[in-house]
XYZ file of C-alpha atoms in Angstrom:
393
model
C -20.017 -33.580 16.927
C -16.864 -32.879 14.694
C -17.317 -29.211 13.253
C -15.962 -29.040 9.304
C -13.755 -26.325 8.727
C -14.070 -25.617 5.018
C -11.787 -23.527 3.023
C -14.941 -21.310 1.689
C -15.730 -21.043 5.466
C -11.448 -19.904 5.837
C -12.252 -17.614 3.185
C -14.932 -15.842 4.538
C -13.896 -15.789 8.518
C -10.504 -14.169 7.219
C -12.728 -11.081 4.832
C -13.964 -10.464 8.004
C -11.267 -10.129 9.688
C -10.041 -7.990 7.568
C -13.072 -5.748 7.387
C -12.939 -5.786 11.201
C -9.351 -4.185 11.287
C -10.307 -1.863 8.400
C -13.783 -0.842 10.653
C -11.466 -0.288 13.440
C -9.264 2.227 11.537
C -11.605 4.165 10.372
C -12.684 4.587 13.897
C -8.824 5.294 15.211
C -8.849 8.420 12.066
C -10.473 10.080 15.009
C -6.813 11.114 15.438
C -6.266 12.210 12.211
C -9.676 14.476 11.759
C -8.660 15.831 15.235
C -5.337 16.751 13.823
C -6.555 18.145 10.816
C -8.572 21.097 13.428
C -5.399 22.019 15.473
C -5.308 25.253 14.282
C -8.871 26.206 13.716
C -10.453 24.162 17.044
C -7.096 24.847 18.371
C -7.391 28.553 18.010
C -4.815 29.900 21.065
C -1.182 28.077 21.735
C -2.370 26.721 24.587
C -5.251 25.024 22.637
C -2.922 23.483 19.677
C -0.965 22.151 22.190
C -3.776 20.121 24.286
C -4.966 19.086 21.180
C -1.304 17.603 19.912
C -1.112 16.127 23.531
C -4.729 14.527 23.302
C -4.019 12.915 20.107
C -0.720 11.764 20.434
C -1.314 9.846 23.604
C -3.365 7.776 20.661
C -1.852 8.164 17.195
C 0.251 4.278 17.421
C -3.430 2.662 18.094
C -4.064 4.122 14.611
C -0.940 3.394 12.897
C -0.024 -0.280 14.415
C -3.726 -0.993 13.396
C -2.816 0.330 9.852
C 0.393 -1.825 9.279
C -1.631 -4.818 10.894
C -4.706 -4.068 8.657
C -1.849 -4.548 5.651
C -0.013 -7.253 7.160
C -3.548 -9.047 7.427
C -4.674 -8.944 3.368
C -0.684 -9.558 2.636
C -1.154 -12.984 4.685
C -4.663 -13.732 3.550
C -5.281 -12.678 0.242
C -1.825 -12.159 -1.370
C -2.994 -11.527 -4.710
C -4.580 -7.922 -3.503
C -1.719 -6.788 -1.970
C 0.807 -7.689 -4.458
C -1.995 -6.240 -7.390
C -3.071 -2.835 -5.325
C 0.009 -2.266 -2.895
C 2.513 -3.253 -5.991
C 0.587 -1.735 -9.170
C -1.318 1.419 -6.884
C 2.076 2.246 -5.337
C 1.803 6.020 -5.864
C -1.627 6.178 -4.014
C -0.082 3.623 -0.785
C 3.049 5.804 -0.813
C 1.787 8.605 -0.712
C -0.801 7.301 2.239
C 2.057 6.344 4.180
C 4.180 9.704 3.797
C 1.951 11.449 5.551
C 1.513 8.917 7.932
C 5.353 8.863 8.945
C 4.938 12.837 8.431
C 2.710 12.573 11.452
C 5.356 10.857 13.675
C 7.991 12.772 12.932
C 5.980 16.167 13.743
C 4.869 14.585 16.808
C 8.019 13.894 17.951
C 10.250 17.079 16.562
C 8.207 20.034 16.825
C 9.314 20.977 20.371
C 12.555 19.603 20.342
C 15.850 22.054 21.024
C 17.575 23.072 17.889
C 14.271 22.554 15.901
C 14.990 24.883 12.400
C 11.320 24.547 11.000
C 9.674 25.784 14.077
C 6.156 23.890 15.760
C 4.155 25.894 13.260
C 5.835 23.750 10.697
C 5.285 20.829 12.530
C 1.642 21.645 13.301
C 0.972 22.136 9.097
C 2.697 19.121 8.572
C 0.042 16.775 11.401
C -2.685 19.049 9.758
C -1.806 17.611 6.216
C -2.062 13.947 7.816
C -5.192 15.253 9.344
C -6.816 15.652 5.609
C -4.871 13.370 3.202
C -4.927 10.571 5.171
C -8.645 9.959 5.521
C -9.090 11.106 2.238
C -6.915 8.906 0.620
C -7.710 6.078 2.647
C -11.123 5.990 1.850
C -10.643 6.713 -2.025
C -8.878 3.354 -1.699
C -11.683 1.517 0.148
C -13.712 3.241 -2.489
C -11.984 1.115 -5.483
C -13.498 -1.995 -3.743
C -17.106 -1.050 -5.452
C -15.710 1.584 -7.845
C -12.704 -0.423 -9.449
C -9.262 -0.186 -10.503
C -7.784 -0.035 -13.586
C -5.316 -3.791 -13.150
C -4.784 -6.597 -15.028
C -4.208 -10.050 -13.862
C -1.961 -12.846 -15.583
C -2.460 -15.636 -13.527
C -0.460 -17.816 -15.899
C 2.704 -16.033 -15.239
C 2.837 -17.236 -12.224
C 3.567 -20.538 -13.777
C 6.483 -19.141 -16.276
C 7.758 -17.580 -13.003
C 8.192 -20.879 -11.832
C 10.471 -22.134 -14.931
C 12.294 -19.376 -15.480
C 13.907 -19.781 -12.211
C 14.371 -23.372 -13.008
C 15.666 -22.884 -16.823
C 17.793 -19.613 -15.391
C 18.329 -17.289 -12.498
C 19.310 -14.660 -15.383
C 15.732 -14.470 -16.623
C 13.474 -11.647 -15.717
C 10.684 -13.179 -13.769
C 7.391 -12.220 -15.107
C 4.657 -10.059 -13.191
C 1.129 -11.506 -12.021
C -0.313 -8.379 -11.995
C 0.334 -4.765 -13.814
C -1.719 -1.486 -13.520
C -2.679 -0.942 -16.878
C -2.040 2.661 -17.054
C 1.344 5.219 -15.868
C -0.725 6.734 -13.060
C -0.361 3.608 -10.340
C -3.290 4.196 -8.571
C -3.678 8.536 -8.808
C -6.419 7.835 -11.622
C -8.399 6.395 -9.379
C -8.578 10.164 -7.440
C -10.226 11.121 -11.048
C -13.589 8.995 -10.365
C -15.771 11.415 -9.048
C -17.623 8.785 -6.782
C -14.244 7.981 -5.297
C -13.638 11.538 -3.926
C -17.508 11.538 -3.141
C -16.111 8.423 -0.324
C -12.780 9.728 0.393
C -14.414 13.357 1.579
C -17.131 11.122 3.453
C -14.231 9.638 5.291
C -12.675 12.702 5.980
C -15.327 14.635 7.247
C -16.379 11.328 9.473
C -12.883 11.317 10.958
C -13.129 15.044 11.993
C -16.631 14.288 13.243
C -14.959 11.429 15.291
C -11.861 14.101 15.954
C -14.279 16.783 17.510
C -16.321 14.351 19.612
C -12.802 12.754 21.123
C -11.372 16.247 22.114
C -14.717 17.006 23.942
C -14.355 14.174 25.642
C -10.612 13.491 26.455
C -9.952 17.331 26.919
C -11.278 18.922 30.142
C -10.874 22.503 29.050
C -14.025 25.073 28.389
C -12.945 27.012 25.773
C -12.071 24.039 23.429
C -15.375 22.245 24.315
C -17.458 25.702 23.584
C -15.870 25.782 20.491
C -16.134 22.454 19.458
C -19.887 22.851 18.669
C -19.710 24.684 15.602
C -16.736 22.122 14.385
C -19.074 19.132 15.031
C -22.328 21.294 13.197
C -20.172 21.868 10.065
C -18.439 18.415 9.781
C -21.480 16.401 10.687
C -23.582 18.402 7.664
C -21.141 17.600 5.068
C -20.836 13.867 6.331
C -24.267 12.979 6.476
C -24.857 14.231 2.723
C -21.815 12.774 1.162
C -22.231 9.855 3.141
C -25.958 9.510 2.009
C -25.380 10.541 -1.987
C -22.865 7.718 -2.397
C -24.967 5.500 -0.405
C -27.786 5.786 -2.595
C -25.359 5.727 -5.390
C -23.746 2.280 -4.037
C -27.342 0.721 -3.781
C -28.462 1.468 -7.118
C -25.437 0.494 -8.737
C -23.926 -2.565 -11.197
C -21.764 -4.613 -9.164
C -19.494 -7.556 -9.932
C -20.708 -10.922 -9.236
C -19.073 -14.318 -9.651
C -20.222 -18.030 -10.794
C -19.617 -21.421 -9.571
C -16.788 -21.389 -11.712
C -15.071 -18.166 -10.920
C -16.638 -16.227 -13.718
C -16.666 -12.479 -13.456
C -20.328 -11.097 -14.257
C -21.621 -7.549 -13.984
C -25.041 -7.771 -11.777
C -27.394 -5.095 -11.533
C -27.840 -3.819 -8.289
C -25.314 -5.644 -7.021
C -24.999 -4.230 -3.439
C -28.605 -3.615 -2.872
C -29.042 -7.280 -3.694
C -26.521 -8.383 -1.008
C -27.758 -5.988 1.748
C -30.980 -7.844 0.781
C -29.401 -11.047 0.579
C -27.575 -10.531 3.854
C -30.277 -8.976 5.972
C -28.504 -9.190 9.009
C -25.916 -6.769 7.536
C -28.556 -4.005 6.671
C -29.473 -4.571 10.270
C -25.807 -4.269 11.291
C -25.573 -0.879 8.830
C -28.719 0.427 10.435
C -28.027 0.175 13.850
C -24.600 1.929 13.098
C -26.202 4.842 11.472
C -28.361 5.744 14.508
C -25.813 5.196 16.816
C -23.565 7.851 15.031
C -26.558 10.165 14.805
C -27.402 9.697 18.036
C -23.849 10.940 19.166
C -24.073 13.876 17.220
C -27.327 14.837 17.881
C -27.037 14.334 21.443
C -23.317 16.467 21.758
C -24.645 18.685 19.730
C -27.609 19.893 22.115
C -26.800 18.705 25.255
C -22.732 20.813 25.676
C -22.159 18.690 28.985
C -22.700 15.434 27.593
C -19.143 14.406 26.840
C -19.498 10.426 25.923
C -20.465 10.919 22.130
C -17.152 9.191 20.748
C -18.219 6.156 22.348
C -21.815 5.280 20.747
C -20.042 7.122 17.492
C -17.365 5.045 17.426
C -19.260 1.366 17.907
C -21.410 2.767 14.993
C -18.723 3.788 12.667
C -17.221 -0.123 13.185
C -20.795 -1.680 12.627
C -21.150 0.541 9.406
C -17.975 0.463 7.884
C -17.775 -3.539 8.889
C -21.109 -3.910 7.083
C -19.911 -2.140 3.882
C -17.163 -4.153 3.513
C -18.796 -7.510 3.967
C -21.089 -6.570 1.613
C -17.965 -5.540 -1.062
C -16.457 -9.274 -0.530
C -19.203 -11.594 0.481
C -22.025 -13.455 -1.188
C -19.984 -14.067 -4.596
C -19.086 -10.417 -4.891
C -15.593 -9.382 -6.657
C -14.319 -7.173 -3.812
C -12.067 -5.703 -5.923
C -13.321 -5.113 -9.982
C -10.778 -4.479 -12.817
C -12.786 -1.942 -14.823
C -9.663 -2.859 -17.626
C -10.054 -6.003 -17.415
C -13.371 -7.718 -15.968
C -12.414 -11.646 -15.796
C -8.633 -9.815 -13.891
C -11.166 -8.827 -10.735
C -10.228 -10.135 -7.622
C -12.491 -12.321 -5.041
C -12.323 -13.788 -1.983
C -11.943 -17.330 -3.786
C -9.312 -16.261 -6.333
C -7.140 -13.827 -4.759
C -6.890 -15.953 -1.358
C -3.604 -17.911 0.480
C -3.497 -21.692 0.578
C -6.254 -23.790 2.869
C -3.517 -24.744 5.228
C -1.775 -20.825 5.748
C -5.582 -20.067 6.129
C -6.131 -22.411 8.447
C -2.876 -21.833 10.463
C -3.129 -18.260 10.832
C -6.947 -18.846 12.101
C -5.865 -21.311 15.051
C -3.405 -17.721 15.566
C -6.262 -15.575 15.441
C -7.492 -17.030 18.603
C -4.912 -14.755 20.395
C -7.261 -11.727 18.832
C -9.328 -11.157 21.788
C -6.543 -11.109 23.945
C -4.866 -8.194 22.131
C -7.856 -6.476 22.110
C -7.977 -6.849 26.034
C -4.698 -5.240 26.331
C -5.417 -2.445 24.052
C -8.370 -1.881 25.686
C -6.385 -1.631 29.396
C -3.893 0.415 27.815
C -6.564 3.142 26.829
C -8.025 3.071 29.590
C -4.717 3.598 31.708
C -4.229 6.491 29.340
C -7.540 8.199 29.529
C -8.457 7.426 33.463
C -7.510 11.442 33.604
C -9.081 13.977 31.738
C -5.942 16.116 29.795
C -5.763 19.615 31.032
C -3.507 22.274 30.849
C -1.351 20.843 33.397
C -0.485 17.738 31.432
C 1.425 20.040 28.390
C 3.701 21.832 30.930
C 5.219 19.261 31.963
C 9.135 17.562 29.992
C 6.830 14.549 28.093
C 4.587 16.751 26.823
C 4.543 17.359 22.937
């Protein structure tokens, strides 16, 4: 029996694609909330320094999956990236900074002739540490908050004859923010920062629970405790206000024809809608607090970033699905509510859909390899002995 390959079915497969690699980051920000604790978990030398060792045996999973996460909406739904990545620039530049901040401390701070000194260096991995989840998740945020764009789809047809009539003309834009801030305004929506502290906090949650594991030293472990206590508290309520918040909230909902309409209770209705998901959100949520319960009270259990992380993937993965399936604008213009993207108007042709999906067969292989590689990595526990040696950080 011949199986039809649609291009709503393209559509779909490649949001959740996309929401897989953005599930997986949030995950690999274990690095970054780890990071952002090197010199309060890491409270002696010796501690920072295990710490920097343990997390940058691991910080290229997190920013490979980064560039791959944007190299995956630039290839399947164009119209985002050129609208967010091209009109939000301030926000994405400022993401990235302090993402090539982080490399560049990992990789200077004990290096002869260094003038800043590894303090500097240290500061400069804890900044990553906070502004990076922070910032990331204000920007997942915008997918049920909204931006502040506008969308000229018909420009992309005068684009077309200018370049015909003459090279000299300035080609019109698709897509302009509508304000001077380029994405910063969005850090002034309360509910954003509600998500982006969620996502930090979650990522030092997921930062504590790796160092217990990957680290075999006692004092670090002992101390790790109250780290975990304080970070999983201030999680679980953000996490839950904006939750509750996202459930009982308008969303943006689309017709047969690509008409943008507000729809109460938007995301409740999908979760409803899409029961498996709520199934998929649920069993994430006890699986993360069932790895911080259990670190918590048991201090030789050491596995916790394991059931933590496959529930941070389901959860995050069901959010997102929720933001971009079941005729939902994934990303609302809140200047401009016909401008808001979808997976149906934002999206690349049917056939660089469809080629990039017979590529995406290779995706289980990749994820083979990465998973060899960190296990390779991790087969021994990091102890003192490991940051003494002339490839340690």
């Amino acid at each position: 029996m011949r199986i039809m390959i649609t291009y709503s079915f393209l559509q779909h497969y490649w949001w959740f694609l996309v929401s897989l690699l953005g599930a997986l980051l949030v995950f690999l920000m274990f690095v970054q909330g780890a990071n952002s604790m090197v010199r309060t978990l890491g409270y002696t030398e010796e501690g920072r320094h295990l710490i920097i060792n343990s997390t940058g045996r691991k910080w290229e999973f997190t920013f490979t999956t980064l560039v791959t996460f944007g190299g995956a909406f630039f290839a399947s739904f164009p119209l985002f990236y050129s609208t967010s990545f091209g009109g939000a620039y301030w926000l994405w530049m400022i993401i990235l900074f302090t993402f090539v901040l982080q490399a560049v401390s990992y990789e200077f701070q004990n290096k002869l002739g260094n003038l800043l000194g590894a303090k500097t260096f240290q500061i400069f991995l804890a900044i990553n540490g906070f502004l990076g989840p922070l910032l990331l998740g204000g920007a997942v945020a915008t997918f049920f908050e909204g931006s502040n764009f506008i969308v000229m789809k018909d420009n992309l047809i005068n684009s077309q004859l200018s370049i015909v009539n003459s090279q000299l003309e300035i080609t019109p834009v698709i897509s302009h923010w509508a304000n001077a801030s380029h994405g910063l305004d969005a850090l002034l929506n309360p509910w954003v920062l509600v998500f982006g502290l969620a996502v930090m906090f979650l990522a030092r949650v997921l930062g504590t629970l790796y160092i217990i594991n990957n680290v075999n030293n006692e004092d670090l472990r002992s101390r790790a405790g109250f780290q975990l206590l304080a970070s999983s508290l201030a999680f679980v309520v953000l996490f839950v206000v904006y939750l509750v918040h996202l459930l009982l909230k308008d969303g943006y909902s689309y017709t047969a024809d690509g008409t943008i309409v507000i729809e109460p209770y938007k995301y409740l209705n999908n979760f409803l809608d899409m029961w498996y998901l709520l199934v998929v959100l649920l069993i994430g949520v006890v699986l993360v607090l069932f790895a911080i319960g259990r670190s918590f009270a048991d201090k030789n259990w050491i596995w916790g970033i394991w059931p933590a992380g496959i529930g941070v993937v389901l959860v995050v993965l069901s959010l997102l699905l929720c933001a971009g399936w079941n005729n939902t604008a994934y990303y609302p213009s809140t200047a401009d509510l016909q401008s808001s993207l979808t997976i149906q108007n934002s999206c690349s042709s049917e056939f660089t859909l469809t080629t990039m999906a017979i590529v995406s067969i290779l995706i289980p292989f990749v994820l083979a390899y990465i998973w060899h590689a960190w296990w390779s990595i991790d087969k021994k526990k990091l102890d003192i002995m490991d940051i003494t040696n002339d490839h340690a950080y």
